[in-house]
Amino acid sequence: MQDSVSGQIADATAGKAMSNESLRLGQYWPPSTLYVVATPIGNLGDMSPRAITVLSAVDLIAAEDTRHSSSLCQYFSITTPMLACHEYNEAQAADQLIERLAKGQSVALISDAGTPLISDPGYAIVRRIREQGYRVSPVPGACALTSALSAAGLPTDRFSFEGFLPAKAGQREKRLRGLSQQTGSLIFYEAPHRIVASLTAMVDAFGPDREAVLARELTKRYETITDGSLASLLAEVTADKNQQRGEMVIIINGLAVTEAQRSEQELAADQVLMTLLSELPVKQATGLAVKLTGLKKNYLYNRAIDLVKDTS
Ligand code: SAM
């Protein structure tokens, strides 16, 4: 094995073993670099040639689960030594990686699947290593959230990745309620044993008609990407135990802009009504609110009655 990536590149440029796309594209491989390397999320065909090159050439691979990653490395004939780096020892692992970087070596970080740091360990390591002034370089590849979004047919111009929802029902509902007015697409990771509970909570928070997609087992044999209203997805998943298996991503369409605007207008109308109701009876407050907001009399009258009830 080479002493460092730069050593291997030197060999390669001297016409030895390695010929790969990255070299032809002229990538610069400085020493003392942490490479953050994406690995497949199910289909080994998604391992990039550059990921194989980097993992073969670095001096050490920090892996979330060394046993799991050993099979991947074996498959691609990568023999680089590994260091366990999971959420409970990140600080300690960072120290060991920094020691290597200080000697001019290069190291790589991988997780069990997909892109490290995306609902996976690595954040503390990347932050520490950058703080120490070392170079951190991504080797991009598979990621469940971008894979799901790319095939879902829901808006991609604005989206927010929400990761895993809290396991406790109350916290989960609160988080979802807080997201119900967002207009960009919302992306969640979910565990199979919680999918029915989460979809049920989503129907409550976003309404049964909100458009959504459930992307399961992406890149694998039983991949399914199902779209429909939240209520229809919940019905389908509840009725079919197979849909409750495997790895899954849920994407929910954002609140339609017109609906969001309406909500804002309604909130503003509530403010106006509350001010007027503190001084006037319902009928008069409604009459003035019609003039001030331009909203329909019936709507404002019913809203005024509700507000009076809420405050009494
Ligand atoms: N770092 C990974 C990435 O880049 O997507 C995510 C790791 S996180 C611990 C695992 C979660 O990602 C799963 O519970 C599931 O929600 C999602 N996931 C991973 N692989 C998937 C796949 N093949 N199909 C659908 N979702 C997947």
Short mmCIF file of C-alpha atoms and ligand atoms in Angstrom, two decimals:
data_model
loop_
_atom_site.label_atom_id
_atom_site.label_comp_id
_atom_site.label_asym_id
_atom_site.label_seq_id
_atom_site.Cartn_x
_atom_site.Cartn_y
_atom_site.Cartn_z
CA MET A 1 0.00 0.00 0.00
CA GLN A 2 1.12 3.54 -0.69
CA ASP A 3 2.22 5.85 2.10
CA SER A 4 -0.33 8.42 1.04
CA VAL A 5 -2.71 9.33 -1.70
CA SER A 6 -0.17 11.77 -3.10
CA GLY A 7 2.38 8.93 -3.19
CA GLN A 8 0.03 6.80 -5.23
CA ILE A 9 -0.72 9.64 -7.56
CA ALA A 10 2.99 10.14 -8.08
CA ASP A 11 3.27 6.48 -9.07
CA ALA A 12 0.31 6.77 -11.34
CA THR A 13 1.61 9.83 -13.09
CA ALA A 14 4.86 7.96 -13.54
CA GLY A 15 2.86 5.52 -15.61
CA LYS A 16 2.42 2.80 -12.95
CA ALA A 17 -0.63 0.89 -11.73
CA MET A 18 -3.40 3.45 -11.47
CA SER A 19 -5.33 4.89 -14.36
CA ASN A 20 -8.63 6.45 -13.47
CA GLU A 21 -11.08 9.15 -14.44
CA SER A 22 -10.06 11.48 -11.65
CA LEU A 23 -6.46 11.52 -12.77
CA ARG A 24 -7.41 12.25 -16.32
CA LEU A 25 -9.59 15.06 -15.05
CA GLY A 26 -6.53 16.38 -13.25
CA GLN A 27 -7.67 16.19 -9.65
CA TYR A 28 -5.20 17.61 -7.17
CA TRP A 29 -4.49 15.19 -4.32
CA PRO A 30 -2.79 17.05 -1.47
CA PRO A 31 -1.43 15.15 1.56
CA SER A 32 -3.05 15.41 5.03
CA THR A 33 -6.59 15.28 3.69
CA LEU A 34 -9.74 13.75 5.17
CA TYR A 35 -11.90 12.33 2.36
CA VAL A 36 -15.60 12.00 3.16
CA VAL A 37 -16.59 9.10 0.95
CA ALA A 38 -20.13 8.08 -0.01
CA THR A 39 -20.82 4.36 -0.37
CA PRO A 40 -23.88 2.61 -1.92
CA ILE A 41 -27.32 2.63 -0.25
CA GLY A 42 -28.08 -0.91 -1.45
CA ASN A 43 -26.75 -1.46 -4.93
CA LEU A 44 -23.00 -2.10 -5.03
CA GLY A 45 -23.00 -0.89 -8.64
CA ASP A 46 -23.34 2.61 -7.21
CA MET A 47 -19.85 2.54 -5.71
CA SER A 48 -17.93 5.13 -7.72
CA PRO A 49 -14.51 4.42 -9.24
CA ARG A 50 -13.17 7.44 -7.35
CA ALA A 51 -14.51 6.07 -4.03
CA ILE A 52 -12.62 2.81 -4.70
CA THR A 53 -9.45 4.71 -5.65
CA VAL A 54 -9.54 6.91 -2.57
CA LEU A 55 -10.40 4.11 -0.11
CA SER A 56 -7.59 2.00 -1.57
CA ALA A 57 -5.04 4.78 -1.41
CA VAL A 58 -5.62 6.41 1.99
CA ASP A 59 -3.69 5.25 5.06
CA LEU A 60 -6.73 4.67 7.26
CA ILE A 61 -10.50 4.38 6.86
CA ALA A 62 -12.68 5.56 9.74
CA ALA A 63 -15.85 3.44 9.47
CA GLU A 64 -19.13 3.56 11.39
CA ASP A 65 -19.12 -0.23 11.68
CA THR A 66 -15.85 -1.88 10.69
CA ARG A 67 -17.42 -5.34 10.35
CA HIS A 68 -20.10 -4.05 8.00
CA SER A 69 -17.62 -2.02 5.94
CA SER A 70 -15.16 -4.92 5.77
CA SER A 71 -17.55 -6.77 3.43
CA LEU A 72 -17.79 -3.73 1.19
CA CYS A 73 -13.99 -3.33 1.12
CA GLN A 74 -13.50 -7.04 0.51
CA TYR A 75 -15.88 -6.88 -2.44
CA PHE A 76 -13.81 -4.09 -4.02
CA SER A 77 -10.45 -5.58 -2.96
CA ILE A 78 -9.70 -2.62 -0.68
CA THR A 79 -7.23 -3.64 2.02
CA THR A 80 -6.74 -0.34 3.86
CA PRO A 81 -6.79 -0.65 7.69
CA MET A 82 -9.91 0.55 9.48
CA LEU A 83 -10.74 2.46 12.63
CA ALA A 84 -14.16 2.23 14.31
CA CYS A 85 -15.86 5.59 14.40
CA HIS A 86 -19.43 5.67 15.62
CA GLU A 87 -21.58 8.24 17.35
CA TYR A 88 -20.19 7.33 20.81
CA ASN A 89 -16.47 7.71 20.05
CA GLU A 90 -16.33 10.48 17.47
CA ALA A 91 -14.18 12.82 19.62
CA GLN A 92 -11.66 10.07 20.31
CA ALA A 93 -11.63 8.95 16.67
CA ALA A 94 -11.08 12.56 15.60
CA ASP A 95 -7.93 12.68 17.77
CA GLN A 96 -6.59 9.55 16.09
CA LEU A 97 -7.35 10.88 12.63
CA ILE A 98 -5.69 14.22 13.44
CA GLU A 99 -2.55 12.34 14.55
CA ARG A 100 -2.43 10.68 11.12
CA LEU A 101 -3.05 13.94 9.29
CA ALA A 102 -0.26 15.59 11.29
CA LYS A 103 2.14 12.96 9.90
CA GLY A 104 1.17 13.89 6.36
CA GLN A 105 -1.08 10.86 5.88
CA SER A 106 -4.54 10.93 4.32
CA VAL A 107 -7.62 9.30 5.81
CA ALA A 108 -11.17 8.55 4.72
CA LEU A 109 -14.51 8.57 6.52
CA ILE A 110 -17.33 6.23 5.53
CA SER A 111 -20.64 5.24 7.11
CA ASP A 112 -22.64 2.02 6.81
CA ALA A 113 -24.42 3.29 3.70
CA GLY A 114 -24.73 6.45 1.66
CA THR A 115 -23.18 9.78 2.50
CA PRO A 116 -21.52 10.13 5.92
CA LEU A 117 -23.00 12.85 8.21
CA ILE A 118 -26.41 12.59 6.55
CA SER A 119 -28.29 11.04 9.51
CA ASP A 120 -24.98 9.27 10.15
CA PRO A 121 -21.90 9.92 12.29
CA GLY A 122 -19.11 12.22 11.17
CA TYR A 123 -20.18 15.79 11.93
CA ALA A 124 -17.94 16.12 15.02
CA ILE A 125 -14.99 14.69 13.09
CA VAL A 126 -15.36 16.95 10.06
CA ARG A 127 -15.78 19.99 12.29
CA ARG A 128 -12.73 19.20 14.45
CA ILE A 129 -10.53 18.43 11.47
CA ARG A 130 -11.52 21.63 9.68
CA GLU A 131 -10.91 23.60 12.88
CA GLN A 132 -7.41 22.14 12.97
CA GLY A 133 -6.85 23.56 9.51
CA TYR A 134 -6.72 20.28 7.56
CA ARG A 135 -8.33 19.84 4.19
CA VAL A 136 -11.65 17.95 4.07
CA SER A 137 -12.69 16.78 0.62
CA PRO A 138 -15.95 15.06 -0.43
CA VAL A 139 -16.13 12.00 -2.63
CA PRO A 140 -19.83 12.22 -3.53
CA GLY A 141 -22.13 9.33 -4.30
CA ALA A 142 -25.31 7.67 -3.10
CA CYS A 143 -27.61 9.38 -0.63
CA ALA A 144 -31.17 8.23 0.11
CA LEU A 145 -32.62 11.73 0.36
CA THR A 146 -31.40 12.99 -3.03
CA SER A 147 -32.14 9.62 -4.65
CA ALA A 148 -35.74 9.70 -3.37
CA LEU A 149 -36.23 13.34 -4.32
CA SER A 150 -34.84 12.81 -7.81
CA ALA A 151 -37.45 10.15 -8.59
CA ALA A 152 -40.46 11.37 -6.56
CA GLY A 153 -41.96 13.86 -9.00
CA LEU A 154 -42.50 16.41 -6.22
CA PRO A 155 -41.10 19.96 -6.35
CA THR A 156 -37.31 20.09 -6.02
CA ASP A 157 -36.70 23.84 -6.26
CA ARG A 158 -36.99 24.20 -2.50
CA PHE A 159 -36.87 21.32 -0.03
CA SER A 160 -35.93 20.70 3.55
CA PHE A 161 -34.39 17.54 4.95
CA GLU A 162 -35.95 16.72 8.31
CA GLY A 163 -34.06 13.47 9.04
CA PHE A 164 -35.78 11.07 11.46
CA LEU A 165 -38.82 12.26 13.40
CA PRO A 166 -38.74 11.94 17.21
CA ALA A 167 -39.72 8.45 18.40
CA LYS A 168 -42.15 9.78 21.04
CA ALA A 169 -45.64 10.44 19.70
CA GLY A 170 -46.09 13.84 21.39
CA GLN A 171 -42.77 15.23 20.15
CA ARG A 172 -43.37 13.80 16.69
CA GLU A 173 -46.77 15.51 16.43
CA LYS A 174 -45.33 18.81 17.65
CA ARG A 175 -42.51 18.67 15.09
CA LEU A 176 -44.96 17.90 12.28
CA ARG A 177 -47.36 20.67 13.31
CA GLY A 178 -44.42 23.08 13.17
CA LEU A 179 -43.78 22.04 9.55
CA SER A 180 -47.36 22.10 8.29
CA GLN A 181 -47.18 25.63 6.85
CA GLN A 182 -43.88 25.17 5.01
CA THR A 183 -44.11 25.59 1.27
CA GLY A 184 -41.02 23.61 0.19
CA SER A 185 -40.99 19.79 -0.09
CA LEU A 186 -40.29 18.02 3.21
CA ILE A 187 -38.07 14.93 3.32
CA PHE A 188 -38.07 12.44 6.19
CA TYR A 189 -36.15 9.24 6.87
CA GLU A 190 -38.27 6.61 8.62
CA ALA A 191 -37.81 3.24 10.24
CA PRO A 192 -40.14 0.42 9.11
CA HIS A 193 -41.62 -0.20 12.56
CA ARG A 194 -42.75 3.44 12.80
CA ILE A 195 -44.03 4.02 9.27
CA VAL A 196 -47.74 3.53 10.08
CA ALA A 197 -47.58 5.74 13.20
CA SER A 198 -45.69 8.44 11.29
CA LEU A 199 -48.03 8.45 8.30
CA THR A 200 -50.99 8.64 10.70
CA ALA A 201 -49.43 11.64 12.45
CA MET A 202 -48.69 13.22 9.05
CA VAL A 203 -52.33 12.89 7.97
CA ASP A 204 -53.31 14.72 11.17
CA ALA A 205 -50.72 17.47 10.79
CA PHE A 206 -50.89 18.12 7.02
CA GLY A 207 -54.43 16.95 6.22
CA PRO A 208 -55.44 13.76 4.36
CA ASP A 209 -55.15 15.31 0.90
CA ARG A 210 -51.56 16.56 1.02
CA GLU A 211 -49.54 14.99 -1.82
CA ALA A 212 -46.71 12.66 -0.73
CA VAL A 213 -44.33 9.93 -1.90
CA LEU A 214 -43.05 6.87 -0.10
CA ALA A 215 -39.72 5.68 -1.55
CA ARG A 216 -38.73 2.20 -0.29
CA GLU A 217 -35.67 0.05 -0.80
CA LEU A 218 -34.14 2.42 -3.34
CA THR A 219 -31.64 0.86 -5.75
CA LYS A 220 -32.50 -2.61 -4.41
CA ARG A 221 -34.48 -5.53 -5.76
CA TYR A 222 -37.82 -4.60 -4.16
CA GLU A 223 -37.62 -0.85 -4.79
CA THR A 224 -41.06 0.80 -4.75
CA ILE A 225 -41.86 4.48 -5.16
CA THR A 226 -45.52 5.15 -4.38
CA ASP A 227 -47.23 8.50 -4.75
CA GLY A 228 -50.64 9.73 -3.69
CA SER A 229 -52.38 11.66 -0.95
CA LEU A 230 -51.15 11.07 2.60
CA ALA A 231 -54.45 9.32 3.35
CA SER A 232 -54.08 6.95 0.38
CA LEU A 233 -50.45 6.16 1.29
CA LEU A 234 -51.49 5.40 4.85
CA ALA A 235 -54.27 3.10 3.63
CA GLU A 236 -51.91 1.28 1.22
CA VAL A 237 -49.14 0.82 3.77
CA THR A 238 -51.56 -0.31 6.48
CA ALA A 239 -53.14 -2.89 4.16
CA ASP A 240 -49.86 -4.33 2.85
CA LYS A 241 -47.30 -5.56 5.39
CA ASN A 242 -44.63 -5.66 2.65
CA GLN A 243 -44.85 -1.88 2.42
CA GLN A 244 -43.90 -1.74 6.10
CA ARG A 245 -40.56 -3.43 5.45
CA GLY A 246 -37.13 -2.20 4.43
CA GLU A 247 -35.58 1.24 4.30
CA MET A 248 -37.76 4.20 3.47
CA VAL A 249 -37.94 7.89 2.73
CA ILE A 250 -41.14 9.95 2.90
CA ILE A 251 -41.45 13.15 0.90
CA ILE A 252 -44.37 15.51 1.49
CA ASN A 253 -45.27 18.29 -0.90
CA GLY A 254 -45.13 21.73 0.70
CA LEU A 255 -48.24 23.75 1.41
CA ALA A 256 -49.54 25.20 -1.87
CA VAL A 257 -48.43 28.84 -2.09
CA THR A 258 -52.01 30.06 -2.50
CA GLU A 259 -52.96 28.16 0.64
CA ALA A 260 -49.99 29.59 2.50
CA GLN A 261 -50.95 33.09 1.40
CA ARG A 262 -54.51 32.44 2.52
CA SER A 263 -53.25 31.30 5.92
CA GLU A 264 -51.19 34.47 6.29
CA GLN A 265 -54.21 36.58 5.36
CA GLU A 266 -56.34 34.66 7.83
CA LEU A 267 -53.81 35.17 10.59
CA ALA A 268 -53.75 38.90 9.86
CA ALA A 269 -57.57 38.95 9.92
CA ASP A 270 -57.54 37.26 13.33
CA GLN A 271 -55.32 40.06 14.64
CA VAL A 272 -57.69 42.71 13.30
CA LEU A 273 -60.72 40.91 14.72
CA MET A 274 -59.14 40.46 18.13
CA THR A 275 -58.31 44.17 18.35
CA LEU A 276 -61.83 45.16 17.32
CA LEU A 277 -63.49 42.60 19.59
CA SER A 278 -61.70 44.03 22.60
CA GLU A 279 -63.74 47.24 22.08
CA LEU A 280 -66.85 46.26 20.06
CA PRO A 281 -69.57 43.58 19.93
CA VAL A 282 -69.27 40.80 17.32
CA LYS A 283 -71.56 42.38 14.69
CA GLN A 284 -69.84 45.75 14.65
CA ALA A 285 -66.37 44.22 14.83
CA THR A 286 -67.24 42.01 11.84
CA GLY A 287 -68.53 44.95 9.81
CA LEU A 288 -65.35 46.93 10.37
CA ALA A 289 -63.13 43.88 9.75
CA VAL A 290 -64.80 43.39 6.33
CA LYS A 291 -63.76 46.92 5.37
CA LEU A 292 -60.24 46.55 6.77
CA THR A 293 -59.36 43.09 5.40
CA GLY A 294 -61.52 42.66 2.31
CA LEU A 295 -62.44 39.13 3.47
CA LYS A 296 -66.00 37.74 3.26
CA LYS A 297 -68.49 38.80 5.94
CA ASN A 298 -69.59 35.23 6.70
CA TYR A 299 -66.05 34.02 7.21
CA LEU A 300 -65.19 36.95 9.52
CA TYR A 301 -68.44 36.62 11.50
CA ASN A 302 -67.85 32.89 12.18
CA ARG A 303 -64.22 33.58 13.00
CA ALA A 304 -65.25 36.37 15.42
CA ILE A 305 -67.66 33.99 17.20
CA ASP A 306 -64.84 31.41 17.54
CA LEU A 307 -62.39 33.99 18.85
CA VAL A 308 -64.92 35.21 21.46
CA LYS A 309 -65.50 31.58 22.51
CA ASP A 310 -61.74 30.93 22.72
CA THR A 311 -61.15 33.92 24.96
CA SER A 312 -64.19 33.45 27.26
N1 SAM B 1 -26.27 8.31 5.23
C1 SAM B 1 -27.41 7.71 4.59
C2 SAM B 1 -27.75 8.49 3.32
O1 SAM B 1 -26.85 9.06 2.73
O2 SAM B 1 -28.90 8.47 2.89
C3 SAM B 1 -28.58 7.60 5.54
C4 SAM B 1 -28.29 6.81 6.77
S1 SAM B 1 -29.64 6.68 7.88
C5 SAM B 1 -28.90 5.90 9.26
C6 SAM B 1 -30.57 5.35 7.24
C7 SAM B 1 -31.92 5.79 6.68
O3 SAM B 1 -31.76 6.29 5.36
C8 SAM B 1 -32.92 4.67 6.56
O4 SAM B 1 -33.61 4.44 7.76
C9 SAM B 1 -33.84 5.18 5.47
O5 SAM B 1 -34.75 6.12 5.98
C10 SAM B 1 -32.84 5.90 4.55
N2 SAM B 1 -32.34 4.96 3.53
C11 SAM B 1 -31.11 4.42 3.47
N3 SAM B 1 -31.01 3.60 2.40
C12 SAM B 1 -32.21 3.63 1.78
C13 SAM B 1 -32.74 2.98 0.63
N4 SAM B 1 -32.02 2.14 -0.09
N5 SAM B 1 -34.03 3.25 0.29
C14 SAM B 1 -34.78 4.10 1.02
N6 SAM B 1 -34.32 4.73 2.11
C15 SAM B 1 -33.06 4.50 2.50
#
